[in-house]
Amino acid sequence: MAPQKSNNFIKKDIKFETNTLNEVIKYLDPALVQIINKIPNDIKERVEEIRIRSGKPLMVCLDGTDYIINKDGSISLNNFNPYISTSLNVSKSFQILSNYSVYAIEEELKNGFLTIKGGHRVGVSGKVVYGKNGLETIKDISSLNVRIARAKIGVSDDIMKYIIKNPNTIYHTLIVSPPQCGKTTLLRDMIRNLSNGMTKYKFRGLKIGLVDERSEIASLYNGQPQNNIGIRTDVLDGCKKYDGMILLIRSMSPHVIATDELGDEKDINAIHEALKAGVKVIATVHGEGIDDLNSKPNLKEIIKEKIFERIFILDNSKGVGTIKQILDGYTYRSVREEDNNYVSLKNIRKSNNYNFV
Amino acid sequence: MYLLKILGSLIIIISCSLIGYIYGNTFSKRVKNLIYLRNCIQLLETEIMYSSSPIPEALENVFKKGNKEISFIFKEIKEHLLSDRSRGIDESFQVICNKYKTHLNFTFEDIEVITSLSKNLGKSDRLHQQKFFKLVITQLEGQQIDAEEKKKKNEKMYKSLGLLSGIALVILLI
């Protein structure tokens, strides 16, 4: 296969498995499963979201667009003969998703989503109940959004060389990206590579402490990470970034601390703490570019201090997961070797062979 | 001839008192089962309140820890529930409890109490679950008192009735 000249790290031509969807729909109301099973296989492979709203047509999202599912299992852009999901469909699916036990997912429900086996996340909306301690629970569930997680293993293999600093250490790295551009995906795969080590660069792998505040990176289910995050990674799930970083530095002696979505003042303090302890930091942040970060109150500070030595800027100009720039944190100059700036499927396959060293 | 008569009357007396004994025993069995059931429900409460284990796991644990004479129904409920995804908890409770109603000597009201719990089981947060458990346990205590009263009133009566009717039958036949 000819290498593609593109900076995109999430390749559209990676074959998805139909099995993933079949695993997920086990958790839905059997009546809905019947309809979803009728969807042609090539579409099934690409489904990213299943949307169930009571009294509204059943929908799937793929390639960034949503489609209505018809009663015969075909999908269309406009109303033709849509399958209307009932409130019973929603409540039964919710029951199965929660394993018949709302009390067991109390804490998760407060964040509006729950994680099921396989790391898939289900967003929930309905009537919100407030109590003494703020948001207490969501009841009378009216919509479910089943987001199918397809971990994209190998997406960071070719850019690891910009992070790894010999001997056996890494640069402080910041991933800057607007929402839905693949920053968590990229971070997750970087963690995996750093944790497993890469023989290609004679990199042995480092102990990584992961603070997964929104349970998006490791997707813990019953304490088991559902995504491949490497063999030297310790996860603190659902923990606030500040508490988590301090806790990990104290208890797990990590070489690297990884976390998602910096922003609060406390997060910045935590990064300073990490620096004091001599720990490397990999983090992501919402933003369009360096100028954008400079306009944000808390982030401005760390950019000025030039803590991060490598800054990755993502966008979706060439589809989800385009790496726009890789900057040096001091000079803001690109460090990318321009002739090597593509990630080809071939390379991903090849490097997959020695991922688990 | 006498020997045969004595043997026949003995058989009649024994079988009659046995019938009385068995029937009278159902009352004390109900009391015993209600106590076991209450223990199981309390175990289920602990599973839910303190370990926060999901229903299928909680039911399995109740089966393991509880008195086997009654806790087997929890395992059956779990199996019934998981065998078909379209089933709800209340449906499984209803089916299994009614299946074993006579076996466990439960009355209609006893079953009603258990199924009232199942209608709310797992459908709210822990705080509310505890309220339902409290309610059900009080109701079960009420049922237990009722069962004990009935036992006191009826058990002895049926046992002696069996014996006496056996003797009466023998006298009539002689």
XYZ file of C-alpha atoms in Angstrom:
531
model
C 0.000 0.000 0.000
C 1.385 3.377 -1.017
C 2.107 5.663 1.913
C -0.331 8.507 2.176
C 0.990 12.036 2.302
C -0.999 13.298 5.208
C -0.506 14.243 8.820
C -3.587 12.409 9.860
C -2.948 9.813 12.514
C -6.392 8.304 12.680
C -6.679 6.432 9.461
C -10.029 5.918 7.910
C -8.868 2.776 6.174
C -8.078 0.872 9.320
C -10.627 -1.958 9.235
C -13.046 -1.737 12.121
C -14.475 -4.883 13.544
C -18.163 -5.605 13.422
C -17.694 -7.456 16.678
C -17.311 -4.237 18.599
C -20.827 -3.189 17.769
C -22.167 -6.642 18.521
C -20.511 -6.490 21.934
C -22.182 -3.182 22.641
C -25.681 -3.994 21.520
C -25.786 -6.876 23.975
C -26.469 -4.174 26.512
C -29.532 -2.819 24.749
C -33.174 -3.778 24.828
C -33.671 -6.924 22.670
C -36.342 -5.115 20.676
C -33.763 -2.549 19.588
C -31.140 -5.198 18.950
C -33.446 -6.800 16.393
C -33.592 -3.545 14.442
C -29.882 -2.779 14.775
C -28.942 -6.276 13.659
C -30.667 -5.623 10.348
C -28.227 -2.809 9.529
C -25.850 -3.875 6.725
C -22.436 -5.007 7.951
C -20.380 -2.366 6.166
C -22.320 0.322 7.991
C -22.172 -1.526 11.281
C -18.409 -1.394 11.113
C -18.423 2.353 11.016
C -21.079 3.197 13.589
C -19.701 5.635 16.156
C -22.810 6.410 18.163
C -26.214 4.900 18.711
C -28.809 7.415 19.834
C -31.943 6.286 21.591
C -34.451 8.999 22.465
C -37.863 8.106 23.762
C -40.551 8.905 21.232
C -38.029 9.841 18.556
C -36.486 7.866 15.682
C -33.601 5.572 16.503
C -30.406 7.000 15.045
C -26.809 6.092 14.406
C -23.911 8.435 13.843
C -21.105 7.606 11.497
C -18.509 9.660 9.663
C -19.717 12.734 11.473
C -23.319 12.572 10.241
C -26.371 11.089 11.870
C -28.702 8.729 10.082
C -32.195 7.542 10.897
C -32.672 3.783 11.135
C -35.680 2.502 9.262
C -37.788 -0.414 10.388
C -36.217 -2.635 7.729
C -32.710 -1.823 8.986
C -31.678 0.491 6.176
C -30.388 3.900 7.142
C -31.399 7.178 5.595
C -30.814 10.876 6.069
C -34.463 11.846 6.244
C -37.659 10.333 7.603
C -38.760 7.437 5.507
C -40.112 4.669 7.657
C -38.220 5.257 10.869
C -38.182 3.003 13.876
C -39.482 5.126 16.738
C -37.875 4.148 20.035
C -40.329 4.038 22.909
C -39.775 5.036 26.502
C -39.882 1.324 27.301
C -36.942 0.758 24.933
C -35.023 3.458 26.762
C -35.806 2.281 30.273
C -35.119 -1.378 29.471
C -31.824 -0.536 27.815
C -30.900 1.610 30.777
C -31.722 -1.245 33.138
C -29.473 -3.642 31.291
C -26.714 -1.067 30.861
C -26.741 -0.369 34.578
C -26.823 -4.117 35.273
C -30.229 -3.661 36.940
C -28.558 -1.606 39.649
C -28.865 2.152 39.570
C -27.322 2.416 43.038
C -24.100 0.814 41.796
C -23.578 3.527 39.199
C -24.682 6.387 41.459
C -21.370 8.199 41.246
C -21.021 7.721 37.513
C -24.537 8.924 36.919
C -23.675 12.199 38.601
C -21.296 12.833 35.712
C -23.987 11.969 33.234
C -22.456 8.861 31.759
C -21.572 5.306 32.557
C -18.833 3.070 31.270
C -19.633 -0.455 30.154
C -17.393 -3.396 29.500
C -15.077 -2.682 26.594
C -14.657 0.958 27.570
C -17.713 2.141 25.699
C -19.471 5.055 27.252
C -23.152 5.686 27.492
C -24.352 9.232 27.936
C -27.585 9.635 29.838
C -30.049 12.473 30.041
C -33.350 12.862 31.770
C -34.681 14.572 34.861
C -31.930 15.826 37.110
C -32.471 15.651 40.855
C -30.697 18.051 43.172
C -30.008 17.273 46.799
C -27.985 18.678 49.654
C -24.675 18.003 47.946
C -25.566 19.382 44.548
C -26.500 17.190 41.632
C -27.703 13.934 43.112
C -28.913 11.738 40.309
C -30.678 11.590 36.978
C -34.044 9.874 36.861
C -36.747 9.344 34.242
C -34.116 8.687 31.619
C -35.242 10.025 28.266
C -32.208 9.722 26.001
C -29.244 7.427 25.750
C -26.184 7.979 23.649
C -24.082 4.873 23.223
C -20.615 5.904 22.102
C -18.647 3.061 20.648
C -15.029 3.220 21.643
C -12.625 1.892 19.096
C -9.193 2.281 20.571
C -6.836 3.146 17.787
C -3.681 1.345 18.676
C -0.560 2.455 16.865
C -1.586 5.992 16.002
C 1.306 7.564 17.871
C 4.067 5.170 16.825
C 5.552 7.498 14.245
C 5.526 10.618 16.345
C 7.035 9.084 19.458
C 10.464 10.154 18.294
C 9.507 13.759 18.973
C 8.739 12.964 22.588
C 11.467 10.547 23.493
C 14.618 12.240 24.752
C 17.531 9.921 25.244
C 18.722 8.510 27.533
C 15.444 6.946 28.465
C 13.511 10.027 29.348
C 10.979 12.193 27.599
C 10.095 15.814 26.984
C 7.305 17.545 28.860
C 4.582 17.330 26.270
C 1.381 19.233 25.726
C -1.274 18.283 23.197
C -3.394 21.213 22.103
C -6.569 20.531 20.206
C -10.154 21.638 19.688
C -12.779 19.105 20.815
C -13.329 15.949 18.731
C -9.941 16.067 17.053
C -8.472 13.007 18.675
C -6.397 14.383 21.528
C -7.470 11.758 24.014
C -6.876 9.035 21.444
C -3.397 10.369 20.784
C -2.629 10.729 24.481
C -3.807 7.198 25.196
C -1.594 5.727 22.533
C 1.387 7.793 23.636
C 0.906 6.456 27.137
C 0.824 2.941 25.797
C 4.043 3.431 23.859
C 5.857 5.149 26.710
C 4.723 2.504 29.118
C 5.565 -0.500 26.957
C 8.758 0.970 25.582
C 9.771 1.037 21.951
C 12.574 -1.152 20.671
C 12.749 0.977 17.543
C 14.220 3.822 19.579
C 15.877 1.568 22.163
C 13.473 3.044 24.660
C 12.819 0.800 27.615
C 9.562 2.169 28.904
C 8.825 4.320 31.906
C 6.591 4.055 34.938
C 3.530 6.102 34.170
C 0.977 7.513 36.578
C -2.267 8.261 34.826
C -4.832 10.575 36.380
C -7.964 9.748 34.467
C -10.427 12.268 35.829
C -13.127 11.657 33.255
C -12.453 7.905 32.854
C -11.831 8.454 29.179
C -8.268 7.287 28.806
C -8.143 3.920 30.508
C -11.937 3.422 30.732
C -11.842 1.372 33.887
C -14.598 -1.180 34.251
C -14.663 -3.012 37.573
C -11.127 -1.829 38.148
C -9.823 -3.261 34.878
C -8.557 -0.877 32.185
C -10.559 -1.573 29.041
C -8.081 0.156 26.790
C -4.510 -0.813 26.176
C -2.515 1.650 28.229
C 0.693 -0.310 28.572
C 2.326 -2.498 31.155
C 3.898 0.125 33.387
C 0.864 2.321 33.872
C -0.929 2.937 37.161
C -4.349 4.494 36.848
C -6.229 6.700 39.262
C -9.733 6.703 37.921
C -12.196 9.524 38.434
C -9.707 11.412 40.569
C -9.334 15.183 40.491
C -6.129 16.121 38.684
C -4.575 17.992 41.581
C -5.229 15.281 44.174
C -4.319 12.591 41.707
C -0.954 13.981 40.737
C 0.111 14.564 44.334
C -1.123 11.120 45.307
C 0.726 9.403 42.501
C 3.973 11.257 43.112
C 3.820 10.247 46.740
C 2.739 6.664 46.330
C 3.646 5.244 42.942
C 6.948 6.977 42.138
C 6.150 7.536 38.473
C 8.590 8.818 35.872
C 5.809 10.363 33.905
C 2.431 11.728 34.888
C -0.230 11.797 32.219
C -3.490 13.640 32.425
C -6.276 14.966 30.280
C -7.629 18.477 29.838
C -5.755 20.926 31.981
C -7.480 24.172 32.749
C -8.037 24.954 36.424
C -5.670 26.931 38.552
C -5.221 23.884 40.742
C -4.108 21.809 37.767
C -1.363 24.318 37.106
C -0.253 24.105 40.735
C -0.187 20.355 40.438
C 2.089 20.591 37.424
C 4.457 22.732 39.436
C 4.413 20.093 42.142
C 5.252 17.458 39.576
C 8.144 19.530 38.281
C 9.479 19.878 41.800
C 9.419 16.134 42.141
C 11.289 15.742 38.862
C 8.446 13.996 37.126
C 7.752 14.471 33.434
C 4.279 15.568 32.425
C 2.166 14.716 29.409
C -1.107 16.562 29.212
C -3.774 17.701 26.823
C -5.584 20.986 26.686
C -8.477 22.495 24.761
C -7.380 25.157 22.339
C -6.678 26.119 18.781
C -3.038 27.039 18.992
C -0.405 28.872 20.982
C -2.104 32.237 20.568
C -5.350 30.823 21.813
C -3.659 29.369 24.892
C -2.027 32.686 25.617
C -5.458 34.249 25.894
C -6.640 31.791 28.546
C -6.110 32.932 32.156
C -4.525 29.870 33.771
C -2.843 28.310 30.801
C -1.135 31.543 29.878
C 1.060 31.056 32.898
C 2.507 27.689 31.993
C 3.025 28.708 28.392
C 4.957 31.771 29.588
C 7.031 29.670 31.936
C 7.869 27.424 29.007
C 7.371 24.285 31.011
C 6.356 22.167 28.065
C 9.154 21.300 25.711
C 7.044 19.777 22.981
C 3.684 21.098 21.886
C 1.469 19.134 19.513
C -1.253 21.087 17.800
C -4.108 19.094 16.304
C -7.024 20.044 14.128
C -9.405 18.325 11.759
C -8.424 20.030 8.545
C -7.647 16.638 7.007
C -10.178 14.682 9.020
C -10.210 13.833 12.699
C -6.717 13.491 14.082
C -4.634 15.742 11.892
C -1.410 16.868 13.473
C -1.049 20.450 12.356
C 2.210 21.263 14.059
C 4.763 19.846 16.412
C 6.483 22.734 18.119
C 9.495 23.131 20.288
C 8.364 24.714 23.546
C 11.158 27.299 23.704
C 11.296 28.640 20.208
C 7.833 27.689 18.970
C 9.519 26.367 15.848
C 8.386 23.234 14.167
C 10.534 20.238 14.981
C 8.939 17.936 12.500
C 10.993 16.396 9.747
C 8.817 17.352 6.870
C 9.627 14.386 4.679
C 8.525 12.025 7.365
C 5.274 13.577 8.359
C 2.864 10.921 7.328
C 1.632 7.870 9.136
C 0.965 5.075 6.771
C -1.091 2.044 7.470
C 1.902 -0.090 6.628
C 3.953 1.529 9.319
C 1.229 1.056 11.880
C 0.991 -2.627 11.088
C 4.719 -3.064 11.181
C 5.199 -1.346 14.481
C 2.320 -3.256 15.995
C 4.512 -6.324 15.972
C 6.711 -5.118 18.734
C 4.299 -3.130 20.786
C 4.203 -5.543 23.646
C 7.848 -5.844 24.513
C -57.167 -62.107 65.604
C -56.486 -59.647 68.425
C -53.001 -59.124 67.156
C -54.320 -58.166 63.731
C -56.835 -55.733 65.261
C -54.172 -54.097 67.377
C -51.862 -53.833 64.394
C -54.643 -52.299 62.219
C -55.628 -49.758 64.815
C -52.012 -48.847 65.381
C -51.577 -48.203 61.656
C -54.668 -46.022 61.615
C -53.561 -44.036 64.653
C -50.046 -43.558 63.370
C -51.105 -42.449 59.904
C -53.780 -40.095 61.230
C -51.418 -38.446 63.671
C -48.793 -38.274 60.948
C -51.230 -36.358 58.732
C -51.972 -34.030 61.627
C -48.299 -33.648 62.374
C -47.378 -32.837 58.792
C -50.178 -30.333 58.419
C -49.410 -28.738 61.787
C -45.763 -28.554 60.863
C -46.426 -26.311 57.883
C -47.083 -23.498 60.349
C -43.736 -23.757 62.067
C -42.066 -24.207 58.688
C -43.556 -20.932 57.519
C -42.206 -19.179 60.623
C -38.775 -20.665 60.061
C -38.720 -19.766 56.383
C -39.851 -16.248 57.100
C -36.950 -15.819 59.499
C -34.512 -17.199 56.943
C -36.032 -14.986 54.287
C -35.591 -11.954 56.501
C -31.947 -12.852 56.978
C -31.513 -13.186 53.240
C -33.142 -9.829 52.606
C -30.813 -8.312 55.186
C -27.865 -9.905 53.420
C -29.102 -8.449 50.160
C -29.347 -5.064 51.835
C -25.746 -5.292 53.013
C -24.628 -6.320 49.547
C -26.343 -3.307 48.054
C -25.636 -0.727 50.749
C -22.052 -1.485 51.615
C -20.520 -3.400 48.722
C -22.663 -1.685 46.114
C -22.525 -4.866 44.050
C -24.868 -5.013 41.086
C -28.049 -7.065 41.441
C -26.934 -10.307 39.744
C -23.766 -10.420 41.808
C -25.643 -9.476 44.979
C -28.187 -12.258 44.406
C -25.401 -14.778 43.888
C -23.707 -13.691 47.112
C -26.943 -13.944 49.048
C -27.304 -17.483 47.764
C -23.804 -18.323 48.971
C -24.070 -16.724 52.402
C -27.717 -17.302 53.256
C -29.445 -20.374 54.621
C -29.675 -22.747 51.668
C -33.223 -23.745 52.541
C -34.416 -20.452 51.159
C -31.464 -18.733 49.550
C -31.668 -21.020 46.525
C -34.531 -18.898 45.238
C -32.127 -15.962 44.876
C -29.891 -17.985 42.612
C -32.902 -19.043 40.586
C -34.027 -15.439 40.312
C -30.597 -14.447 39.059
C -30.580 -17.201 36.474
C -34.089 -16.391 35.359
C -33.175 -12.714 35.075
C -30.036 -13.220 33.037
C -31.463 -15.883 30.761
C -33.512 -13.320 28.864
C -32.474 -9.704 28.493
C -36.001 -8.482 28.024
C -36.980 -9.499 31.544
C -37.143 -7.132 34.461
C -36.259 -7.845 38.065
C -39.861 -7.735 39.235
C -40.894 -10.264 36.617
C -38.184 -12.704 37.694
C -39.059 -12.310 41.368
C -42.732 -12.870 40.639
C -42.198 -15.997 38.562
C -39.731 -17.681 40.906
C -41.537 -16.767 44.135
C -44.835 -18.070 42.853
C -43.127 -21.232 41.660
C -41.876 -22.019 45.166
C -44.786 -20.595 47.121
C -46.219 -23.925 48.258
C -42.827 -25.542 48.670
C -41.859 -22.849 51.165
C -45.272 -22.764 52.864
C -45.632 -19.068 52.153
C -48.972 -17.363 51.988
C -50.130 -14.962 49.332
C -49.278 -11.998 51.591
C -45.703 -13.200 52.146
C -45.118 -13.347 48.399
C -46.701 -9.921 48.073
C -44.103 -8.456 50.459
C -41.172 -9.899 48.516
C -42.497 -8.796 45.153
C -43.153 -5.302 46.492
C -39.425 -5.086 47.171
C -38.586 -6.317 43.695
C -40.574 -3.512 42.106
C -38.107 -0.997 43.513
C -34.972 -3.079 43.683
C -32.084 -1.482 41.843
C -34.150 1.356 40.456
C -32.915 4.173 42.668
C -29.863 5.339 44.565
C -28.666 3.724 47.739
C -30.441 6.103 50.074
C -33.810 5.218 48.621
C -32.961 1.550 48.400
C -32.356 1.515 52.126
C -35.816 2.931 52.732
C -37.386 0.146 50.724
C -35.371 -2.448 52.586
C -36.447 -1.011 55.923
C -40.059 -1.154 54.841
C -39.815 -4.723 53.615
C -38.056 -5.906 56.726
C -40.754 -4.377 58.940
C -43.398 -5.988 56.773
C -41.651 -9.328 57.033
C -41.511 -8.968 60.802
C -45.246 -8.354 60.724
C -45.726 -11.484 58.650
C -43.554 -13.390 61.072
C -45.659 -12.328 64.060
C -48.755 -13.357 62.150
C -47.153 -16.696 61.306
C -46.154 -17.262 64.915
C -49.657 -16.567 66.144
C -51.097 -18.966 63.636
C -48.518 -21.502 64.614
C -49.388 -21.206 68.297
C -53.087 -21.495 67.564
C -53.038 -24.189 64.952
C -49.975 -26.339 65.238
C -50.884 -28.068 68.472
C -54.514 -28.284 67.449
C -53.808 -30.040 64.171
C -51.299 -32.370 65.778
C -53.688 -33.456 68.522
C -56.576 -33.464 66.087
C -54.687 -35.971 63.973
C -53.982 -38.223 66.919
C -57.493 -37.944 68.357
C -59.246 -38.541 65.049
C -57.097 -41.617 64.622
C -58.186 -42.904 68.035
C -61.838 -42.022 67.301
C -61.677 -43.930 64.047
C -60.229 -46.932 65.836
C -62.962 -46.842 68.515
C -65.652 -46.635 65.854
C -64.195 -49.537 63.933
C -63.790 -51.752 66.983
